[in-house]
Structure formats: structure tokens, C-alpha cells
Short mmCIF file of C-alpha atoms in Angstrom, two decimals:
data_model
loop_
_atom_site.label_atom_id
_atom_site.label_comp_id
_atom_site.label_asym_id
_atom_site.label_seq_id
_atom_site.Cartn_x
_atom_site.Cartn_y
_atom_site.Cartn_z
CA MET L 92 -18.44 -7.09 1.63
CA ASN L 93 -14.60 -6.53 2.23
CA LYS L 94 -14.01 -4.14 5.56
CA LYS L 95 -12.49 -1.46 3.90
CA VAL L 96 -15.07 -0.83 1.46
CA VAL L 97 -17.53 -0.89 3.91
CA ILE L 98 -15.42 1.98 5.80
CA ILE L 99 -14.93 4.07 2.67
CA LEU L 100 -18.24 3.78 1.58
CA ILE L 101 -20.08 4.76 5.20
CA SER L 102 -17.59 7.70 5.27
CA VAL L 103 -18.22 8.83 2.17
CA LEU L 104 -21.92 9.11 2.81
CA ILE L 105 -21.36 10.75 5.88
CA VAL L 106 -18.99 13.36 4.10
CA GLY L 107 -21.90 13.96 1.48
CA ILE L 108 -24.69 14.43 4.19
CA GLY L 109 -22.29 16.52 6.32
CA CYS L 110 -21.52 18.55 3.50
CA GLY L 111 -25.26 18.81 1.74
CA TYR L 112 -24.66 17.32 -1.39
CA SER L 113 -28.10 17.91 -2.86
CA ILE L 114 -29.30 15.99 -5.93
CA ALA L 115 -31.24 18.80 -7.08
CA SER L 116 -28.45 21.46 -6.80
CA LEU L 117 -26.47 19.32 -8.79
CA THR L 118 -29.37 19.05 -11.86
CA THR L 119 -30.03 22.25 -11.71
CA LYS L 120 -28.77 23.34 -15.12
CA PRO L 121 -26.59 26.61 -15.62
CA GLU L 122 -27.88 30.01 -16.94
CA THR L 123 -25.83 29.16 -19.73
CA ASN L 124 -24.13 25.58 -20.83
CA ILE L 125 -20.83 27.35 -22.71
CA THR L 126 -17.89 25.98 -20.98
CA MET L 127 -14.36 25.57 -21.78
CA GLU L 128 -13.25 22.26 -23.55
CA PRO L 129 -9.25 21.12 -22.66
CA ILE L 130 -7.76 19.49 -25.17
CA PRO L 131 -7.78 15.81 -25.17
CA SER L 132 -3.60 14.37 -24.25
CA PRO L 133 -1.70 13.46 -27.03
CA LYS L 134 -1.36 10.31 -24.95
CA GLU L 135 -4.33 8.88 -26.05
CA GLU L 136 -6.27 9.63 -29.32
CA SER L 137 -9.69 11.82 -28.67
CA LYS L 138 -12.63 9.81 -28.46
CA GLY L 139 -15.79 10.76 -30.16
CA SER L 140 -19.03 10.89 -28.06
CA PRO L 141 -18.50 7.99 -25.37
CA SER L 142 -19.90 4.57 -25.73
CA VAL L 143 -20.38 3.31 -21.85
CA ALA L 144 -21.62 0.10 -21.47
CA LYS L 145 -24.94 0.33 -19.53
CA ILE L 146 -25.32 -1.69 -16.32
CA SER L 147 -28.40 -3.00 -15.68
CA VAL L 148 -28.00 -3.55 -11.83
CA ASN L 149 -28.82 -0.66 -9.58
CA LEU L 150 -26.14 1.90 -9.87
CA LYS L 151 -27.27 2.32 -5.73
CA ASP L 152 -24.99 -0.59 -5.61
CA ARG L 153 -21.42 1.53 -5.28
CA ASP L 154 -19.82 -1.42 -4.01
CA THR L 155 -20.48 -3.19 -7.16
CA LEU L 156 -19.19 -0.11 -8.74
CA LEU L 157 -16.17 0.44 -6.82
CA ARG L 158 -15.37 -3.26 -7.59
CA ILE L 159 -15.41 -2.70 -11.14
CA LEU L 160 -14.09 1.03 -11.65
CA SER L 161 -11.36 -0.08 -9.24
CA ARG L 162 -10.01 -2.61 -11.32
CA VAL L 163 -10.51 -0.98 -15.21
CA HIS L 164 -7.56 1.71 -15.57
CA ASP L 165 -6.89 1.02 -19.06
CA SER L 166 -9.85 3.47 -20.57
CA THR L 167 -8.79 6.89 -19.37
CA GLU L 168 -9.04 10.11 -21.29
CA GLY L 169 -6.35 12.30 -20.46
CA TYR L 170 -7.07 16.16 -21.13
CA GLU L 171 -4.47 19.47 -21.46
CA TYR L 172 -5.25 22.92 -21.54
CA THR L 173 -3.37 25.73 -23.18
CA GLU L 174 -1.88 28.50 -20.70
CA ASP L 175 -4.61 30.97 -22.62
CA GLN L 176 -7.62 28.35 -21.75
CA LEU L 177 -6.62 28.23 -18.18
CA LYS L 178 -6.23 31.73 -17.87
CA GLU L 179 -9.96 32.57 -19.06
CA LEU L 180 -10.99 29.73 -16.92
CA GLN L 181 -9.57 31.71 -13.94
CA THR L 182 -11.57 34.46 -15.04
CA THR L 183 -14.73 32.87 -13.40
CA PRO L 184 -15.27 32.13 -9.44
CA GLU L 185 -17.64 29.24 -9.93
CA ASN L 186 -14.45 27.18 -11.27
CA LYS L 187 -12.85 27.42 -7.35
CA VAL L 188 -15.93 24.84 -6.48
CA TYR L 189 -14.80 21.55 -7.81
CA SER L 190 -19.07 20.56 -7.90
CA LYS L 191 -19.71 23.15 -10.05
CA VAL L 192 -16.90 22.21 -12.42
CA LEU L 193 -17.72 18.55 -12.42
CA GLN L 194 -21.47 19.71 -13.26
CA LYS L 195 -20.28 21.59 -16.13
CA PHE L 196 -18.11 19.50 -17.41
CA VAL L 197 -20.69 16.21 -17.11
CA GLN L 198 -23.28 18.60 -19.02
CA SER L 199 -21.03 20.05 -21.56
CA ARG L 200 -18.75 16.64 -22.64
CA LEU L 201 -20.99 14.03 -21.71
CA ASN L 202 -24.69 15.63 -22.44
CA GLN L 203 -26.08 14.42 -19.25
CA ASP L 204 -27.03 15.64 -15.19
CA VAL L 205 -25.00 14.46 -12.33
CA THR L 206 -27.41 11.95 -10.33
CA SER L 207 -24.77 11.31 -7.61
CA PHE L 208 -21.79 11.80 -7.01
CA GLN L 209 -18.54 10.76 -4.75
CA THR L 210 -14.81 11.10 -3.92
CA ILE L 211 -13.01 7.87 -4.30
CA GLY L 212 -9.84 7.40 -2.31
CA LYS L 213 -7.97 9.48 0.63
CA SER L 214 -6.37 12.38 -1.62
CA VAL L 215 -8.45 15.53 -2.23
CA ASN L 216 -6.05 16.77 -4.92
CA PRO L 217 -5.84 15.52 -6.97
CA ARG L 218 -9.42 13.62 -6.41
CA SER L 219 -11.25 11.17 -8.46
CA LEU L 220 -14.93 10.58 -8.33
CA LEU L 221 -17.92 8.02 -9.03
CA ILE L 222 -20.32 9.91 -10.63
CA THR L 223 -23.76 8.45 -11.99
CA THR L 224 -25.45 10.36 -14.75
CA SER L 225 -29.23 10.77 -15.49
CA ASP L 226 -29.19 8.40 -18.34
CA GLN L 227 -28.24 5.70 -15.78
CA HIS L 228 -24.87 4.97 -16.91
CA ALA L 229 -21.75 5.19 -14.22
CA TYR L 230 -18.12 7.17 -14.78
CA MET L 231 -14.98 7.91 -13.47
CA VAL L 232 -14.00 11.68 -13.29
CA TYR L 233 -9.98 12.50 -12.38
CA MET L 234 -9.90 16.24 -11.42
CA LYS L 235 -7.03 18.48 -9.96
CA LYS L 236 -6.43 22.03 -8.35
CA ASP L 237 -3.94 24.43 -10.24
CA TYR L 238 -2.70 26.54 -7.78
CA SER L 239 -0.89 28.38 -10.19
CA HIS L 240 -4.30 29.60 -11.30
CA ASP L 241 -5.68 30.94 -8.46
CA GLY L 242 -6.82 27.41 -7.06
CA ILE L 243 -9.39 26.55 -9.70
CA TRP L 244 -9.96 23.05 -10.34
CA ILE L 245 -9.49 21.28 -13.96
CA ILE L 246 -11.01 18.23 -15.32
CA SER L 247 -8.08 15.78 -16.23
CA GLY L 248 -9.43 12.95 -16.93
CA PHE L 249 -12.30 10.65 -16.82
CA MET L 250 -12.94 6.61 -17.69
CA ASP L 251 -16.14 6.23 -20.10
CA TYR L 252 -15.89 2.19 -19.81
CA ILE L 253 -17.78 0.24 -17.64
CA PRO L 254 -17.86 -3.86 -18.20
CA GLN L 255 -20.85 -5.38 -19.36
CA GLU L 256 -23.16 -7.09 -16.63
CA ASP L 257 -21.77 -10.82 -17.31
CA GLN L 258 -18.34 -9.06 -16.97
CA ILE L 259 -19.43 -7.99 -13.33
CA ASN L 260 -17.88 -11.26 -11.34
CA GLU L 261 -14.80 -11.85 -9.43
CA VAL L 262 -11.63 -11.72 -10.95
CA TYR L 263 -10.62 -14.94 -9.62
CA THR L 264 -11.63 -18.35 -8.70
CA SER L 265 -10.43 -20.57 -5.98
CA ILE L 266 -10.37 -24.14 -6.58
CA PRO L 267 -8.61 -26.99 -4.72
CA LEU L 268 -5.67 -28.38 -6.13
CA THR L 269 -7.95 -31.92 -6.89
CA GLU L 270 -10.45 -30.31 -9.03
CA ALA L 271 -7.60 -27.86 -11.57
CA PRO L 272 -6.88 -28.63 -14.97
CA ARG L 273 -4.30 -31.94 -15.45
CA GLU L 274 -0.99 -29.30 -16.44
CA VAL L 275 -2.12 -26.94 -13.77
CA ARG L 276 -2.08 -29.96 -10.98
CA GLU L 277 1.38 -30.86 -12.53
CA TRP L 278 2.70 -27.33 -12.27
CA ALA L 279 1.32 -26.72 -8.71
CA GLN L 280 2.81 -29.99 -7.51
CA VAL L 281 6.61 -29.52 -8.61
CA LEU L 282 6.13 -26.17 -6.42
CA LEU L 283 3.91 -27.72 -3.61
CA LYS L 284 6.80 -29.96 -3.02
CA GLN L 285 9.45 -27.41 -2.37
CA PRO L 286 10.27 -26.71 1.46
CA GLU L 287 9.86 -22.87 1.67
CA TRP L 288 7.54 -20.38 0.51
CA LYS L 289 6.78 -19.45 -2.87
CA LYS L 290 4.66 -17.36 -5.03
CA GLU L 291 4.13 -17.90 -8.66
CA TYR L 292 1.88 -17.83 -11.80
CA HIS L 293 1.43 -19.65 -15.25
CA THR L 294 -0.50 -19.06 -17.84
CA PHE L 295 -1.78 -22.23 -19.73
CA GLY L 296 -3.71 -21.19 -23.02
CA ASP L 297 -6.11 -18.75 -22.44
CA ARG L 298 -6.21 -19.30 -18.84
CA THR L 299 -3.90 -18.08 -15.72
CA TYR L 300 -3.18 -19.91 -12.41
CA ALA L 301 -1.13 -17.95 -9.48
CA LEU L 302 -0.57 -20.76 -6.36
CA ILE L 303 1.27 -19.24 -3.01
CA LYS L 304 2.19 -21.69 -0.54
CA SER L 305 3.43 -21.79 2.63
CA SER L 306 6.22 -23.34 3.92
CA SER L 307 6.44 -26.91 4.69
CA SER L 308 5.77 -26.25 8.83
CA PHE L 309 2.44 -27.73 9.58
CA SER L 310 1.88 -24.44 11.60
CA ASP L 311 2.29 -22.21 8.59
CA SER L 312 -0.76 -20.93 7.01
CA VAL L 313 -1.93 -18.23 3.92
CA GLU L 314 -4.73 -16.12 3.72
CA LEU L 315 -6.17 -14.21 0.84
CA GLU L 316 -6.64 -10.39 1.26
CA GLU L 317 -7.79 -9.04 -1.96
CA VAL L 318 -7.49 -9.65 -5.85
CA MET L 319 -7.51 -6.70 -8.06
CA LEU L 320 -7.21 -6.44 -12.25
CA SER L 321 -5.95 -3.46 -13.30
CA ALA L 322 -4.42 -2.72 -16.88
CA GLY L 323 -3.66 -6.07 -17.44
CA GLU L 324 -2.08 -6.45 -13.79
CA VAL L 325 -3.13 -8.53 -11.40
CA TYR L 326 -2.49 -7.67 -7.63
CA ILE L 327 -2.91 -10.23 -5.18
CA SER L 328 -2.67 -9.42 -1.38
CA TYR L 329 -2.30 -11.99 0.94
CA GLN L 330 -1.64 -12.24 4.80
CA SER L 331 1.15 -15.11 6.42
CA TYR L 332 0.83 -16.63 9.76
CA GLN L 333 2.16 -19.02 11.80
CA TYR L 334 -0.27 -20.79 14.03
CA ALA L 335 0.13 -22.69 17.62
CA ALA L 336 1.09 -25.91 17.33
CA ASN L 337 -2.44 -27.35 19.21
CA PHE L 338 -4.23 -24.92 16.45
CA ASN L 339 -7.01 -26.56 14.73
CA LYS L 340 -5.44 -27.76 11.27
CA ASP L 341 -8.71 -27.84 9.95
CA LEU L 342 -8.27 -23.56 9.54
CA ILE L 343 -5.17 -23.99 8.09
CA ASN L 344 -4.03 -23.10 4.52
CA ASP L 345 -0.72 -24.61 3.45
CA TYR L 346 -1.56 -23.35 -0.18
CA LEU L 347 -3.75 -20.96 -2.46
CA LEU L 348 -4.57 -21.77 -5.74
CA LEU L 349 -6.01 -18.99 -7.92
CA GLU L 350 -7.56 -19.38 -11.15
CA LEU L 351 -7.69 -15.96 -12.73
CA LYS L 352 -10.05 -14.46 -15.12
CA GLY L 353 -9.90 -11.71 -17.39
CA PRO L 354 -8.84 -10.29 -20.71
CA GLY L 355 -4.87 -10.23 -21.65
CA ILE L 356 -3.76 -10.95 -18.27
CA ARG L 357 0.34 -10.22 -18.67
CA ASP L 358 1.55 -9.94 -14.61
CA VAL L 359 0.72 -10.97 -11.45
CA ILE L 360 1.72 -9.21 -8.60
CA PHE L 361 2.12 -10.49 -5.04
CA GLN L 362 2.09 -8.34 -1.54
CA ASN L 363 1.93 -10.09 1.75
CA SER L 364 0.03 -7.46 3.33
CA TYR L 365 0.41 -8.61 7.06
CA SER L 366 2.15 -11.03 8.73
CA ASN L 367 2.72 -12.41 12.41
CA PHE L 368 5.75 -13.63 11.98
CA PRO L 369 9.43 -13.67 11.58
CA LEU L 370 10.24 -18.13 11.96
CA VAL L 371 12.96 -19.50 11.73
CA GLU L 372 12.50 -21.73 9.23
CA GLY L 373 10.43 -20.43 5.75
CA LYS L 374 11.65 -17.46 3.75
CA GLU L 375 8.54 -15.83 3.50
CA PRO L 376 8.99 -14.71 7.38
CA VAL L 377 12.56 -13.74 7.59
CA PRO L 378 13.29 -10.17 7.87
CA GLY L 379 15.37 -8.99 5.25
CA ASP L 380 15.59 -12.15 3.59
CA GLU L 381 15.82 -12.05 -0.53
CA GLY L 382 12.44 -13.53 -1.11
CA THR L 383 10.87 -10.93 1.14
CA ILE L 384 12.52 -7.58 -0.30
CA SER L 385 13.60 -9.02 -3.38
CA HIS L 386 10.83 -6.71 -5.47
CA LEU L 387 12.71 -3.30 -4.17
CA LYS L 388 14.87 -4.75 -6.96
CA ASP L 389 12.55 -4.51 -9.62
CA SER L 390 11.57 -1.65 -12.09
CA ILE L 391 8.82 0.88 -11.75
CA VAL L 392 6.39 1.99 -13.82
CA LEU L 393 5.28 5.61 -14.12
CA ASP L 394 1.91 5.88 -15.19
CA GLN L 395 -1.44 6.69 -14.13
CA LYS L 396 -1.64 4.10 -11.24
CA PHE L 397 1.37 5.29 -10.31
CA MET L 398 0.76 8.88 -9.71
CA GLU L 399 -3.00 7.64 -8.08
CA LEU L 400 -1.08 5.95 -5.43
CA ALA L 401 1.93 8.86 -5.17
CA ALA L 402 -0.89 10.91 -4.09
CA MET L 403 -1.49 9.05 -0.86
CA GLY L 404 2.11 9.03 -0.46
CA LYS L 405 2.45 5.75 -1.51
CA ILE L 406 5.06 3.68 -4.07
CA ARG L 407 3.30 1.19 -6.37
CA GLY L 408 3.98 -2.41 -5.02
CA VAL L 409 5.97 -1.56 -1.80
CA GLU L 410 4.13 -1.91 1.51
CA TYR L 411 5.85 1.19 3.18
CA GLY L 412 4.66 4.68 2.28
CA ILE L 413 5.35 8.02 3.69
CA GLY L 414 4.43 7.76 7.49
CA ALA L 415 5.29 4.27 8.35
CA THR L 416 7.89 4.16 11.22
CA GLU L 417 11.50 3.02 11.38
CA ALA L 418 10.85 0.10 13.55
CA GLU L 419 8.06 -1.66 11.35
CA VAL L 420 10.75 -1.64 8.18
CA ILE L 421 12.99 -2.83 9.85
CA ALA L 422 10.82 -5.73 11.18
CA LYS L 423 9.78 -6.56 7.71
CA TRP L 424 12.88 -5.45 6.02
CA GLY L 425 15.98 -6.08 8.36
CA LYS L 426 18.97 -4.11 8.74
CA PRO L 427 19.94 -1.56 5.54
CA HIS L 428 21.92 -2.76 3.36
CA GLU L 429 23.94 0.68 3.72
CA ILE L 430 23.52 3.59 5.66
CA GLY L 431 24.61 6.96 4.24
CA PHE L 432 24.30 10.58 3.89
CA ARG L 433 23.09 12.90 1.06
CA GLN L 434 21.97 16.40 2.77
CA VAL L 435 19.77 14.05 5.35
CA GLU L 436 20.75 10.45 6.70
CA PHE L 437 19.25 7.54 4.74
CA GLN L 438 18.96 3.80 4.73
CA ARG L 439 19.11 1.71 1.55
CA TRP L 440 17.40 -1.51 1.05
CA TYR L 441 18.79 -2.02 -2.62
CA ASN L 442 17.42 0.25 -4.95
CA TYR L 443 15.19 2.47 -2.37
CA GLN L 444 16.58 5.02 -0.17
CA LEU L 445 14.03 5.63 2.70
CA TYR L 446 14.85 8.99 4.66
CA PHE L 447 13.31 8.46 8.71
CA TRP L 448 12.39 12.54 9.85
CA PRO L 449 13.08 13.12 13.65
CA PRO L 450 11.64 13.31 16.06
CA ASP L 451 9.21 9.76 15.16
CA HIS L 452 11.62 8.27 12.82
CA GLU L 453 9.05 8.02 9.91
CA ILE L 454 9.65 7.78 6.45
CA GLY L 455 9.62 11.49 5.42
CA ALA L 456 10.91 10.37 2.00
CA ILE L 457 11.56 7.61 -0.66
CA ARG L 458 14.31 7.59 -2.92
CA ILE L 459 14.27 5.30 -5.80
CA LEU L 460 17.44 4.56 -7.50
CA GLY L 461 17.65 4.70 -11.52
CA ALA L 462 18.39 0.96 -11.86
CA SER L 463 14.72 0.59 -11.12
CA VAL L 464 14.05 3.34 -12.97
CA PRO L 465 13.97 2.46 -16.57
CA TYR L 466 13.11 5.83 -18.87
CA THR L 467 14.74 8.80 -20.07
CA LEU L 468 13.04 12.28 -19.39
CA THR L 469 11.89 12.45 -22.23
CA GLN L 470 9.88 9.58 -22.07
CA ILE L 471 8.68 10.98 -18.38
CA LYS L 472 7.00 13.99 -19.72
CA LYS L 473 5.57 11.88 -22.37
CA THR L 474 3.88 9.68 -20.04
CA LEU L 475 3.10 12.09 -17.09
CA GLY L 476 2.57 15.19 -19.54
CA ASN L 477 4.38 18.70 -18.60
CA PRO L 478 5.92 19.22 -14.94
CA LYS L 479 5.09 21.62 -12.50
CA SER L 480 8.64 23.13 -13.00
CA GLU L 481 11.58 21.80 -14.71
CA VAL L 482 15.52 22.92 -13.07
CA ASN L 483 18.67 23.11 -13.67
CA GLY L 484 19.97 22.03 -10.26
CA VAL L 485 22.53 21.95 -7.96
CA ASP L 486 25.65 19.95 -9.88
CA GLY L 487 23.96 19.97 -13.18
CA VAL L 488 21.33 17.66 -12.39
CA TRP L 489 18.18 18.13 -14.08
CA SER L 490 14.82 17.78 -12.38
CA LEU L 491 11.49 17.54 -13.30
CA LEU L 492 8.78 18.29 -10.61
CA TYR L 493 4.77 16.24 -10.82
CA GLN L 494 2.67 17.68 -7.81
CA ALA L 495 0.68 14.54 -6.79
CA GLY L 496 -1.98 15.46 -4.17
CA ASP L 497 0.20 16.38 -0.74
CA TYR L 498 3.59 15.06 -2.29
CA GLU L 499 5.63 16.34 -4.74
CA LEU L 500 7.71 13.26 -7.15
CA TYR L 501 10.99 14.52 -8.35
CA VAL L 502 12.57 12.63 -11.44
CA ASN L 503 16.21 13.70 -11.72
CA ALA L 504 18.92 13.03 -14.63
CA THR L 505 22.23 14.66 -15.40
CA THR L 506 21.23 15.66 -18.59
CA LYS L 507 18.06 17.59 -20.00
CA ASP L 508 16.89 14.48 -21.84
CA GLY L 509 18.99 11.96 -20.31
CA GLN L 510 18.08 8.36 -18.29
CA VAL L 511 16.61 9.03 -15.00
CA GLU L 512 19.07 8.31 -12.30
CA SER L 513 16.93 8.31 -9.39
CA VAL L 514 12.92 9.67 -8.72
CA MET L 515 11.93 11.23 -5.60
CA LEU L 516 8.46 11.34 -3.39
CA LYS L 517 8.27 13.64 -0.49
CA LYS L 518 5.55 15.54 1.12
CA LYS L 519 5.45 19.30 -0.11
CA GLU L 520 6.82 21.69 2.20
#
């Protein structure tokens, strides 16, 4: 079991016991089953009664359930509420208790009782919950606290699809080059002959393969950390090492070749989560090298996954989030391309401006320039829903404000419906 998952699960169990969560208290039906039904978001067609694929594995195996649900983000049904509904919900004190709101939702929407639930991730608001129900099904439910309506909890979405048992497996297989199909070997061998670090993927027919190779140095090694599949995108986290010259060569991995599994894979995203470099040779370890920070020029995708990470102070696909220190950023990214001033000093690497706040010189805000944000404000509102606020700020700049946990996301453009010129994530003051 992945160490991080073990730690998360132990923490959840401790919190659950400490808070006195009781199955009996959850499955006791309230005096009335009348509840306010939210309006399904126009972003997705409203489904009828949910058709969840029943899993024949033990639902107490949280590791399996977490692994499945962390990879499935394309079947979420979102909800929106009218102002009248929110005001009516505000009159019920019970709606300030998220477990009560969760229980009523499951009984009303799913016609089931909750048998267990746990918060997944570090974000408290919004929060994601893994629940199991009395009919032996599992769901992911997304909730948020609406401070503009007296702090009531509302359901923002839920996921009603879990793979069948034969889909409960790893999303990849690590294979040696000698066992790969001929066309895959030919593709990989071309890359392996190149002296620098490489991260590439290629689809052959209905199968996709990913290759991560180290430099030509005999002391370089690449080690796999985690592979996740979400909505057709595969995320591969790996670590890179330089070992001593007398290190056991049998423990050094010159390359990783992965056969990726799952339908409709359309993109593979590589992330170096740790490196004990820098080296002089090899592009992977050189701070500020094009291969190290070129992802800072890539376009971002503003969707539910982006907002989930934003609620943790992170930007999807970027290794450093709010709270990271200036020293560790420069150690990996090298010297900034620009040091400028926009109300306060910032340092820029490609399309990212980082604001380091005193006294600890930690990232306090992240600004992504419009070259990496291919949206108009109209498209943003269709994708993320209505913002918490929309204002015409200084210099005529239009700004949409979205709440993401303890963080705020500002989306800015020069006109009300114009092209986005920047996105900023900062901690709520």
C-alpha cells in the first residue's frame, strides 16, 4: 500500500473516532424526508436514478476504493441552487452540520442510508467525502460551506460511477524493453540512444506506452512514484537520482517503460516529484533548464480537478504551490526570467509569476499569465459556474472571484466577456 495512502487512511480513522462518528446515528432516519433538491448544473445533463456499478470487493477496503475514485473524475453530476432555495435552506439550523446535510442528501437523492463516510484530502471547505451506503455501493460526494447564507453546507456534486471488479487493477504495467511489442521497442530504442533525459509517450493502436529515461551517465536512475488516471489523462510521478560511482548497479534504473491501461487515454503528464541532483550532465537535473521548467509555458485546464487542487493551494501540473519557499523554487527552476513589481515584487518563470511574502519568503500568491489560459470570461463561467463575485476593478479590468477552500481564485480580463489575461491564486485574507 502506498505510504501516503496509509497515512491518509490512519488520519481519517483517528479523526473519525475522535469526532465520535456513529453508524447508528447516521442511519437513523430524520422525522421528515422532505429536503430541498438542488438544480442539476447545466454543465451536465441531469441523470435519472443513479446506476452505480456494484463492486463485489469488500467495501471496507478503503485503499481500493480511494485508488478507484481518485482516478475517475469524468462522471460527476454538479448542482446549482436558486437564491430562493438557498434562503429556505438557511432557515434550518441542521444545514450548518455537514454530516446532517450529507445524510439527508443520500436518503433523498439515493434512497439509501449512509453506513460510513470519510473526508478525502486536506481541504475542509470545499470537502470531498467517500461514502458507502446500505445497498453496498460507494460514492464520492462534494460539499461546500456557503458563508453568504449563514454558513450552511450544500451539495455541489456527486460521482455515481465506480468501475466493475474486472476494472479494479493498476492502470499500468512496467515492462522490460525485451518484452515490449516490436513497434514499441523500435520507438523506445530511438529515445534510449539519446544522451539526455527523456519523457515521452506514444499510442500504438489501442495501447499507450510511456517512457522515462535517465541520462547516459552510469550513475543516473529513475524511480516510479505513482501513476493515476483521471478523465483520460494519465499522471506519472517519478523521482530522479544520481548515485555514487561505487553504488550497486543492479539497483539503478536506466529507464522506465510503462504500458498504460484504461479507455480513451488522450494525454500523459509527467512530474518529477523529487530529485537529489543537480548534475552537470543531463538535462533533467539542471535548475532552470528548458526541460525542467518548460511545463510553465503549457496551457492550464480550468475544471473541477483544477479547483480541487486550488483548494489545497496548488496549481495542476506545477510542483510548487502556496507555502513553498523561494529557496526550493530557485533550486529547481533556477534564476527567474524576470523580477518585477505589481503592487508587490514578483519573480517570473515563463508564464508564472510567484509572489514571495515576508518574513519567510514563502509563496503567498501565484499569477498565471494569459498565454497559458486559453479562455474567455464567458467560457470560464460556463465551466466553473457563477463566481462568488464579479467586479469591474482598477484600470477597467474585469475580475471573477471563485472560492476554493481557504484560497481565492481571481480570473481577470480587460472586458466583461473578453479573453483572460491572468489567473491568480492566493490565500484568503
